[in-house]
mmCIF file of C-alpha atoms and ligand atoms in Angstrom:
data_model
loop_
_atom_site.group_PDB
_atom_site.id
_atom_site.type_symbol
_atom_site.label_atom_id
_atom_site.label_comp_id
_atom_site.label_asym_id
_atom_site.label_seq_id
_atom_site.Cartn_x
_atom_site.Cartn_y
_atom_site.Cartn_z
ATOM 1 C CA MET A 1 34.819 45.376 -7.235
ATOM 2 C CA LYS A 2 35.892 46.330 -10.826
ATOM 3 C CA PHE A 3 32.710 45.577 -12.788
ATOM 4 C CA SER A 4 34.761 42.232 -14.400
ATOM 5 C CA LYS A 5 34.639 40.969 -10.958
ATOM 6 C CA ILE A 6 31.137 41.417 -10.568
ATOM 7 C CA LEU A 7 29.874 39.629 -14.078
ATOM 8 C CA ILE A 8 32.209 37.283 -13.417
ATOM 9 C CA LEU A 9 30.437 36.198 -9.618
ATOM 10 C CA VAL A 10 26.989 36.944 -11.419
ATOM 11 C CA ILE A 11 27.834 34.086 -13.864
ATOM 12 C CA ALA A 12 29.482 31.885 -11.759
ATOM 13 C CA ALA A 13 26.374 32.523 -9.423
ATOM 14 C CA ILE A 14 23.698 31.133 -12.589
ATOM 15 C CA CYS A 15 25.474 28.408 -13.422
ATOM 16 C CA PHE A 16 25.583 27.407 -10.270
ATOM 17 C CA THR A 17 21.742 27.753 -8.906
ATOM 18 C CA LEU A 18 21.038 26.954 -12.523
ATOM 19 C CA PRO A 19 21.117 22.779 -12.486
ATOM 20 C CA ALA A 20 19.135 23.140 -9.168
ATOM 21 C CA MET A 21 16.487 25.657 -11.258
ATOM 22 C CA ALA A 22 16.350 23.509 -13.931
ATOM 23 C CA ALA A 23 14.929 20.384 -12.454
ATOM 24 C CA THR A 24 11.818 18.764 -13.005
ATOM 25 C CA GLN A 25 9.408 18.546 -10.159
ATOM 26 C CA VAL A 26 7.032 14.905 -10.774
ATOM 27 C CA GLN A 27 4.320 15.214 -7.192
ATOM 28 C CA LEU A 28 4.289 11.595 -5.856
ATOM 29 C CA ALA A 29 1.339 10.959 -2.844
ATOM 30 C CA VAL A 30 0.463 8.731 -0.324
ATOM 31 C CA VAL A 31 -2.195 8.630 2.026
ATOM 32 C CA THR A 32 0.014 7.955 5.434
ATOM 33 C CA LYS A 33 2.918 9.854 7.200
ATOM 34 C CA PRO A 34 6.191 10.327 7.344
ATOM 35 C CA GLY A 35 7.704 6.585 9.067
ATOM 36 C CA SER A 36 4.677 4.658 7.770
ATOM 37 C CA ALA A 37 5.728 1.776 5.191
ATOM 38 C CA GLN A 38 4.493 3.794 2.002
ATOM 39 C CA TYR A 39 6.955 6.833 3.099
ATOM 40 C CA VAL A 40 9.778 4.303 3.880
ATOM 41 C CA ALA A 41 9.116 3.564 0.175
ATOM 42 C CA ALA A 42 8.730 7.060 -1.334
ATOM 43 C CA GLU A 43 11.287 8.659 0.698
ATOM 44 C CA LYS A 44 13.872 6.409 -0.953
ATOM 45 C CA PHE A 45 12.667 6.272 -4.372
ATOM 46 C CA ALA A 46 13.162 10.551 -4.207
ATOM 47 C CA GLU A 47 16.116 9.806 -3.249
ATOM 48 C CA LEU A 48 17.600 7.163 -5.638
ATOM 49 C CA ILE A 49 15.760 9.651 -8.560
ATOM 50 C CA LYS A 50 17.828 12.896 -7.259
ATOM 51 C CA GLU A 51 20.536 10.900 -7.148
ATOM 52 C CA ARG A 52 20.536 8.184 -10.629
ATOM 53 C CA SER A 53 18.301 10.851 -12.965
ATOM 54 C CA LYS A 54 21.435 12.980 -11.309
ATOM 55 C CA GLY A 55 19.990 15.936 -9.958
ATOM 56 C CA GLU A 56 16.972 15.997 -13.043
ATOM 57 C CA TYR A 57 13.879 14.412 -11.914
ATOM 58 C CA ASN A 58 13.538 15.949 -7.998
ATOM 59 C CA ILE A 59 10.740 14.102 -6.808
ATOM 60 C CA LYS A 60 7.725 16.264 -4.127
ATOM 61 C CA LEU A 61 6.365 13.714 -1.467
ATOM 62 C CA TYR A 62 3.087 14.810 -0.751
ATOM 63 C CA HIS A 63 2.178 12.697 2.213
ATOM 64 C CA SER A 64 -0.324 12.283 6.173
ATOM 65 C CA GLY A 65 -3.896 12.951 3.584
ATOM 66 C CA SER A 66 -3.024 16.360 2.212
ATOM 67 C CA LEU A 67 -4.487 15.129 -0.728
ATOM 68 C CA GLY A 68 -7.159 13.226 0.442
ATOM 69 C CA LYS A 69 -8.178 9.814 1.176
ATOM 70 C CA GLU A 70 -6.907 6.987 -0.823
ATOM 71 C CA THR A 71 -9.646 6.822 -3.326
ATOM 72 C CA GLU A 72 -9.297 10.739 -4.313
ATOM 73 C CA ILE A 73 -5.226 9.762 -4.750
ATOM 74 C CA LEU A 74 -6.066 7.559 -7.158
ATOM 75 C CA GLN A 75 -8.226 9.659 -9.427
ATOM 76 C CA GLN A 76 -5.572 12.655 -9.347
ATOM 77 C CA VAL A 77 -3.404 10.463 -10.816
ATOM 78 C CA GLN A 78 -5.911 9.420 -13.472
ATOM 79 C CA LEU A 79 -6.179 12.691 -14.270
ATOM 80 C CA GLY A 80 -2.865 13.771 -14.460
ATOM 81 C CA ALA A 81 -3.083 16.085 -11.999
ATOM 82 C CA ILE A 82 -0.145 14.849 -9.909
ATOM 83 C CA GLN A 83 2.140 12.045 -11.529
ATOM 84 C CA MET A 84 2.556 9.708 -8.999
ATOM 85 C CA ALA A 85 1.721 7.160 -5.952
ATOM 86 C CA ILE A 86 2.064 4.414 -4.056
ATOM 87 C CA VAL A 87 -1.547 3.455 -3.222
ATOM 88 C CA THR A 88 -2.387 0.286 -0.672
ATOM 89 C CA LEU A 89 -4.515 -2.151 -3.160
ATOM 90 C CA GLY A 90 -7.768 -1.898 -1.906
ATOM 91 C CA PRO A 91 -9.493 0.791 -3.498
ATOM 92 C CA PHE A 92 -7.959 -0.003 -6.667
ATOM 93 C CA ASP A 93 -11.108 -2.091 -7.251
ATOM 94 C CA THR A 94 -12.996 -0.514 -8.076
ATOM 95 C CA PHE A 95 -10.969 1.483 -11.084
ATOM 96 C CA VAL A 96 -9.036 -2.091 -12.316
ATOM 97 C CA PRO A 97 -12.119 -4.728 -11.043
ATOM 98 C CA GLU A 98 -9.391 -7.891 -11.801
ATOM 99 C CA ILE A 99 -6.568 -6.172 -9.877
ATOM 100 C CA LYS A 100 -8.535 -7.325 -6.248
ATOM 101 C CA ALA A 101 -7.508 -10.787 -6.803
ATOM 102 C CA VAL A 102 -4.044 -10.129 -5.502
ATOM 103 C CA ALA A 103 -5.492 -9.445 -2.731
ATOM 104 C CA PHE A 104 -7.040 -13.085 -2.668
ATOM 105 C CA PRO A 105 -7.297 -14.286 1.374
ATOM 106 C CA PHE A 106 -4.609 -16.449 2.273
ATOM 107 C CA LEU A 107 -3.254 -16.606 -1.455
ATOM 108 C CA PHE A 108 1.173 -16.480 -0.671
ATOM 109 C CA LYS A 109 1.772 -18.189 1.781
ATOM 110 C CA ASP A 110 5.277 -16.850 3.605
ATOM 111 C CA TYR A 111 6.550 -13.988 1.981
ATOM 112 C CA GLU A 112 9.003 -15.591 -0.282
ATOM 113 C CA THR A 113 5.987 -16.778 -1.743
ATOM 114 C CA ALA A 114 4.777 -12.931 -2.610
ATOM 115 C CA ASP A 115 8.221 -11.600 -3.821
ATOM 116 C CA ARG A 116 8.058 -14.460 -6.210
ATOM 117 C CA VAL A 117 5.025 -14.443 -7.979
ATOM 118 C CA LEU A 118 4.991 -10.201 -7.792
ATOM 119 C CA ASP A 119 8.168 -9.483 -8.966
ATOM 120 C CA GLY A 120 7.146 -12.029 -11.836
ATOM 121 C CA PRO A 121 5.667 -12.327 -14.612
ATOM 122 C CA VAL A 122 2.087 -12.963 -12.797
ATOM 123 C CA GLY A 123 2.358 -9.801 -10.801
ATOM 124 C CA GLN A 124 3.687 -8.092 -14.243
ATOM 125 C CA GLU A 125 0.489 -9.307 -16.011
ATOM 126 C CA ALA A 126 -1.628 -7.644 -12.789
ATOM 127 C CA LEU A 127 1.030 -4.343 -12.746
ATOM 128 C CA ASP A 128 0.283 -4.137 -17.081
ATOM 129 C CA SER A 129 -4.037 -4.413 -15.956
ATOM 130 C CA LEU A 130 -3.660 -0.701 -14.180
ATOM 131 C CA ALA A 131 -3.241 0.885 -17.973
ATOM 132 C CA GLN A 132 -7.053 0.287 -18.329
ATOM 133 C CA ALA A 133 -7.401 3.132 -16.524
ATOM 134 C CA GLY A 134 -4.927 4.904 -17.297
ATOM 135 C CA PHE A 135 -1.901 4.391 -14.627
ATOM 136 C CA LYS A 136 1.187 2.807 -15.124
ATOM 137 C CA GLY A 137 2.146 0.058 -13.068
ATOM 138 C CA LEU A 138 5.859 0.253 -11.855
ATOM 139 C CA GLN A 139 6.414 -2.093 -9.287
ATOM 140 C CA PHE A 140 4.559 -4.202 -6.074
ATOM 141 C CA SER A 141 5.293 -2.688 -2.858
ATOM 142 C CA GLU A 142 4.786 -3.337 0.699
ATOM 143 C CA ASN A 143 1.689 -3.152 3.161
ATOM 144 C CA GLY A 144 2.155 -6.734 4.848
ATOM 145 C CA PHE A 145 -0.322 -8.778 6.239
ATOM 146 C CA ARG A 146 -3.475 -8.169 7.504
ATOM 147 C CA ASN A 147 -4.542 -8.823 11.241
ATOM 148 C CA LEU A 148 -7.551 -8.455 12.926
ATOM 149 C CA SER A 149 -7.731 -6.684 16.386
ATOM 150 C CA ASN A 150 -10.876 -5.308 17.883
ATOM 151 C CA ASN A 151 -13.299 -4.144 21.392
ATOM 152 C CA ARG A 152 -16.313 -6.250 21.562
ATOM 153 C CA GLY A 153 -13.486 -9.205 22.746
ATOM 154 C CA ALA A 154 -11.461 -12.079 21.899
ATOM 155 C CA ILE A 155 -11.165 -13.380 18.026
ATOM 156 C CA HIS A 156 -9.915 -17.231 17.757
ATOM 157 C CA SER A 157 -11.860 -19.262 15.413
ATOM 158 C CA ALA A 158 -14.248 -17.583 12.510
ATOM 159 C CA LYS A 159 -17.275 -17.833 14.163
ATOM 160 C CA ASP A 160 -16.119 -14.928 17.458
ATOM 161 C CA VAL A 161 -15.952 -12.793 14.135
ATOM 162 C CA LYS A 162 -20.267 -12.387 14.017
ATOM 163 C CA GLY A 163 -22.019 -9.637 13.735
ATOM 164 C CA LEU A 164 -17.858 -7.275 13.651
ATOM 165 C CA LYS A 165 -18.856 -3.327 13.301
ATOM 166 C CA LEU A 166 -16.041 -3.530 11.308
ATOM 167 C CA ARG A 167 -13.762 -0.833 8.966
ATOM 168 C CA VAL A 168 -12.689 -1.840 5.610
ATOM 169 C CA MET A 169 -10.609 -0.156 2.680
ATOM 170 C CA GLN A 170 -12.637 1.174 0.382
ATOM 171 C CA SER A 171 -12.973 -1.842 -1.602
ATOM 172 C CA THR A 172 -15.248 -3.651 -3.108
ATOM 173 C CA PHE A 173 -13.692 -6.869 -2.019
ATOM 174 C CA HIS A 174 -13.052 -5.807 1.279
ATOM 175 C CA LYS A 175 -16.580 -5.535 2.048
ATOM 176 C CA GLU A 176 -17.425 -8.911 0.333
ATOM 177 C CA LEU A 177 -14.882 -10.956 2.262
ATOM 178 C CA TRP A 178 -15.993 -9.243 5.402
ATOM 179 C CA HIS A 179 -19.561 -10.389 4.783
ATOM 180 C CA THR A 180 -18.252 -13.993 3.775
ATOM 181 C CA LEU A 181 -17.318 -13.831 7.122
ATOM 182 C CA ASP A 182 -20.525 -12.605 9.321
ATOM 183 C CA ALA A 183 -19.565 -9.209 9.305
ATOM 184 C CA ASN A 184 -20.869 -5.668 9.875
ATOM 185 C CA PRO A 185 -18.389 -3.615 7.644
ATOM 186 C CA THR A 186 -18.318 -0.012 6.321
ATOM 187 C CA PRO A 187 -16.008 0.779 4.270
ATOM 188 C CA MET A 188 -13.790 4.065 5.104
ATOM 189 C CA GLY A 189 -10.671 5.557 3.702
ATOM 190 C CA TRP A 190 -7.664 6.189 6.084
ATOM 191 C CA PRO A 191 -7.547 7.086 9.014
ATOM 192 C CA ILE A 192 -9.833 5.728 11.408
ATOM 193 C CA TYR A 193 -8.521 6.451 14.996
ATOM 194 C CA SER A 194 -11.269 8.501 15.966
ATOM 195 C CA GLU A 195 -14.108 6.626 14.470
ATOM 196 C CA LEU A 196 -12.529 3.723 16.756
ATOM 197 C CA GLN A 197 -11.932 6.015 19.945
ATOM 198 C CA GLN A 198 -15.750 7.227 19.852
ATOM 199 C CA GLY A 199 -16.719 3.190 18.841
ATOM 200 C CA THR A 200 -18.415 3.924 15.340
ATOM 201 C CA ILE A 201 -16.644 0.828 15.059
ATOM 202 C CA ASP A 202 -16.118 -2.049 16.776
ATOM 203 C CA GLY A 203 -12.401 -3.092 14.846
ATOM 204 C CA GLN A 204 -10.335 -2.366 12.063
ATOM 205 C CA GLU A 205 -7.352 -5.111 9.666
ATOM 206 C CA ASN A 206 -4.454 -3.711 9.548
ATOM 207 C CA PRO A 207 -0.633 -4.946 9.867
ATOM 208 C CA LEU A 208 1.370 -4.637 12.309
ATOM 209 C CA TRP A 209 3.383 -1.662 11.505
ATOM 210 C CA VAL A 210 0.143 0.004 11.179
ATOM 211 C CA PHE A 211 -0.886 -0.229 14.716
ATOM 212 C CA GLU A 212 2.200 1.010 16.312
ATOM 213 C CA GLU A 213 2.948 4.328 13.490
ATOM 214 C CA TYR A 214 -0.791 5.340 14.280
ATOM 215 C CA LYS A 215 -1.634 4.117 18.052
ATOM 216 C CA LEU A 216 -4.178 1.600 17.568
ATOM 217 C CA TYR A 217 -3.467 0.073 20.466
ATOM 218 C CA GLU A 218 -4.804 2.859 22.508
ATOM 219 C CA VAL A 219 -8.018 2.060 20.925
ATOM 220 C CA GLN A 220 -7.447 -1.749 20.022
ATOM 221 C CA LYS A 221 -7.675 -4.034 22.898
ATOM 222 C CA TYR A 222 -7.616 -7.122 21.455
ATOM 223 C CA LEU A 223 -5.586 -8.736 17.938
ATOM 224 C CA ALA A 224 -5.533 -11.661 16.314
ATOM 225 C CA LEU A 225 -2.538 -12.850 13.956
ATOM 226 C CA THR A 226 -5.571 -14.022 11.032
ATOM 227 C CA GLY A 227 -2.517 -12.547 8.198
ATOM 228 C CA HIS A 228 -5.748 -13.356 6.217
ATOM 229 C CA VAL A 229 -4.865 -10.431 3.247
ATOM 230 C CA TYR A 230 -1.294 -10.151 1.757
ATOM 231 C CA SER A 231 -1.362 -6.238 1.330
ATOM 232 C CA VAL A 232 0.319 -4.901 -1.096
ATOM 233 C CA HIS A 233 1.096 -1.320 -2.369
ATOM 234 C CA ILE A 234 0.864 0.075 -5.836
ATOM 235 C CA ASP A 235 3.269 2.362 -6.918
ATOM 236 C CA ILE A 236 1.754 4.154 -10.335
ATOM 237 C CA ALA A 237 2.348 6.746 -12.490
ATOM 238 C CA ASN A 238 0.052 8.262 -14.764
ATOM 239 C CA LEU A 239 0.674 6.227 -17.969
ATOM 240 C CA GLN A 240 0.334 9.296 -20.432
ATOM 241 C CA TRP A 241 2.691 11.425 -18.779
ATOM 242 C CA PHE A 242 4.922 8.558 -17.877
ATOM 243 C CA GLU A 243 4.736 7.160 -21.123
ATOM 244 C CA SER A 244 5.924 10.695 -22.696
ATOM 245 C CA LEU A 245 9.376 10.820 -20.454
ATOM 246 C CA PRO A 246 12.350 9.694 -22.705
ATOM 247 C CA GLU A 247 12.853 5.481 -22.763
ATOM 248 C CA LYS A 248 15.797 6.616 -20.377
ATOM 249 C CA THR A 249 14.200 7.871 -18.168
ATOM 250 C CA GLN A 250 11.536 5.372 -17.628
ATOM 251 C CA ALA A 251 13.890 3.028 -17.333
ATOM 252 C CA ILE A 252 15.456 5.567 -14.360
ATOM 253 C CA PHE A 253 11.826 5.937 -13.036
ATOM 254 C CA GLN A 254 11.094 1.917 -13.025
ATOM 255 C CA THR A 255 14.489 0.322 -11.648
ATOM 256 C CA ALA A 256 14.542 2.698 -9.044
ATOM 257 C CA MET A 257 11.713 2.247 -8.036
ATOM 258 C CA ARG A 258 12.320 -1.461 -7.543
ATOM 259 C CA ASP A 259 15.172 -0.869 -5.707
ATOM 260 C CA ALA A 260 12.734 1.158 -3.124
ATOM 261 C CA ALA A 261 10.186 -1.803 -2.745
ATOM 262 C CA ILE A 262 12.890 -4.013 -2.322
ATOM 263 C CA TYR A 263 14.474 -1.833 0.584
ATOM 264 C CA GLN A 264 11.334 -1.230 2.064
ATOM 265 C CA ARG A 265 9.924 -4.707 1.821
ATOM 266 C CA LYS A 266 13.205 -5.116 4.220
ATOM 267 C CA VAL A 267 12.442 -2.522 6.346
ATOM 268 C CA ASN A 268 8.970 -3.529 7.097
ATOM 269 C CA ARG A 269 9.916 -7.041 7.728
ATOM 270 C CA LYS A 270 12.470 -6.123 10.267
ATOM 271 C CA LYS A 271 10.589 -4.419 12.262
ATOM 272 C CA GLU A 272 7.394 -7.132 12.449
ATOM 273 C CA ALA A 273 8.938 -8.823 15.366
ATOM 274 C CA GLN A 274 9.729 -5.754 17.300
ATOM 275 C CA TYR A 275 6.385 -4.626 16.424
ATOM 276 C CA LEU A 276 4.206 -7.376 18.398
ATOM 277 C CA ALA A 277 6.536 -7.075 21.663
ATOM 278 C CA SER A 278 6.118 -3.500 21.893
ATOM 279 C CA LEU A 279 2.166 -3.654 20.815
ATOM 280 C CA LYS A 280 1.770 -6.763 23.471
ATOM 281 C CA GLU A 281 4.126 -4.119 25.875
ATOM 282 C CA LYS A 282 1.269 -1.700 25.525
ATOM 283 C CA GLY A 283 -1.531 -4.172 26.557
ATOM 284 C CA MET A 284 -2.804 -5.319 23.394
ATOM 285 C CA ILE A 285 -4.307 -9.117 24.117
ATOM 286 C CA VAL A 286 -3.111 -10.928 21.710
ATOM 287 C CA ASP A 287 -3.636 -14.680 20.037
ATOM 288 C CA GLU A 288 -0.871 -15.311 18.325
ATOM 289 C CA HIS A 289 -2.257 -18.678 17.109
ATOM 290 C CA PRO A 290 -5.352 -17.520 16.160
ATOM 291 C CA ASP A 291 -7.391 -20.397 14.097
ATOM 292 C CA ILE A 292 -6.734 -19.948 10.694
ATOM 293 C CA ASP A 293 -8.235 -23.260 9.336
ATOM 294 C CA SER A 294 -11.641 -21.965 9.987
ATOM 295 C CA PHE A 295 -11.111 -18.909 8.010
ATOM 296 C CA ARG A 296 -9.718 -20.154 5.220
ATOM 297 C CA THR A 297 -12.412 -22.493 4.807
ATOM 298 C CA LYS A 298 -15.123 -19.403 5.022
ATOM 299 C CA VAL A 299 -13.396 -17.952 2.436
ATOM 300 C CA ALA A 300 -13.016 -20.253 0.505
ATOM 301 C CA PRO A 301 -16.090 -20.192 -1.720
ATOM 302 C CA MET A 302 -15.326 -16.158 -2.278
ATOM 303 C CA LYS A 303 -13.737 -18.332 -5.377
ATOM 304 C CA GLU A 304 -17.123 -18.621 -7.276
ATOM 305 C CA MET A 305 -18.552 -15.420 -6.390
ATOM 306 C CA ASP A 306 -19.713 -13.521 -8.840
ATOM 307 C CA MET A 307 -17.173 -10.883 -9.075
ATOM 308 C CA TYR A 308 -14.624 -13.266 -9.672
ATOM 309 C CA LYS A 309 -16.547 -14.767 -12.472
ATOM 310 C CA GLU A 310 -15.736 -12.097 -14.393
ATOM 311 C CA PRO A 311 -12.939 -13.661 -17.104
ATOM 312 C CA LYS A 312 -10.131 -11.407 -16.611
ATOM 313 C CA THR A 313 -10.478 -11.986 -12.619
ATOM 314 C CA ARG A 314 -11.018 -15.564 -12.904
ATOM 315 C CA ALA A 315 -7.782 -15.645 -15.049
ATOM 316 C CA LEU A 316 -5.457 -13.431 -13.054
ATOM 317 C CA LEU A 317 -6.543 -15.203 -9.722
ATOM 318 C CA THR A 318 -5.878 -18.489 -11.460
ATOM 319 C CA LYS A 319 -2.263 -17.976 -12.323
ATOM 320 C CA LEU A 320 -1.820 -16.333 -9.173
ATOM 321 C CA LEU A 321 -3.115 -19.877 -7.153
ATOM 322 C CA ASN A 322 -0.246 -22.112 -9.338
HETATM 323 O O1 EAX B 401 -1.373 1.515 4.471
HETATM 324 O O2 EAX B 401 -7.226 1.863 4.979
HETATM 325 C C1 EAX B 401 -5.915 0.908 5.065
HETATM 326 O O3 EAX B 401 -6.027 -0.352 5.939
HETATM 327 C C2 EAX B 401 -3.689 0.414 4.769
HETATM 328 O O4 EAX B 401 -4.190 -0.775 4.872
HETATM 329 C C3 EAX B 401 -3.684 1.757 5.679
HETATM 330 O O5 EAX B 401 -3.611 2.972 4.970
HETATM 331 C C4 EAX B 401 -1.953 1.752 6.178
#
């Protein structure tokens, strides 16, 4: 081959590989595994960013606890060690106290209400409050309504919860919630399969997809569809990093996360009936109509607790309730 031909080939190869090499990598972490609600949103987001930034940005996904529990993931985003994460609201309340208002029990009666409020101005205000801890709150995506399971016995009303050894998220609010319900709550990061298997704890609470994806039906017998908290994920970025991006890129990230969340909520909701049928089939004893009012009544005084008297928390909760 002639030298000039080789040169042309070399130049062509460089031109071809350059755009790929030039892609800026952005690290995004979720604590859960592929197939989880967080991962579905993260994967969609990565796909949209690749497409809409025309390959300029490449999202590298970390999952399955490879960067630690959710509290550690939050610390890494806060420090800028990684740029982005999709994290359950639970562990946020030690970083931004007022955000717990979004997890107030029985706050949203259905998905439509949750979407309307969280995608509206009050939701935006809640996302903006994360700036005080160095986070850019991009979007709420969905974990789902949380339901209570355990091995001790069937739970139909709030009084059946008394003394239950329950794993809760690493959240001051969730711990207080289950104290109020007279359970014996222990905060732990995710996952918790072996703790349930070994009997360190009797129960836990999570949306139905978690029972299915993490095979909780193997280590939990009784399930009550309490739907006590609408559990969100918060899709975040390190604030300083995000603000350093060109405005056009910020807009691409923002709308891609919104579209990923809309997609992910749809997938999650479509599969719910399927999850329930599957859990029953696998032998879980399900109470589909527990005495929700007994739970609601017991947690209502939480609004008057010290943790809700703090003005910013009170202000956000009042707006969410209206
Ligand atoms: O997202 O920690 C939890 O209970 C979460 O809901 C779980 O990681 C699934």
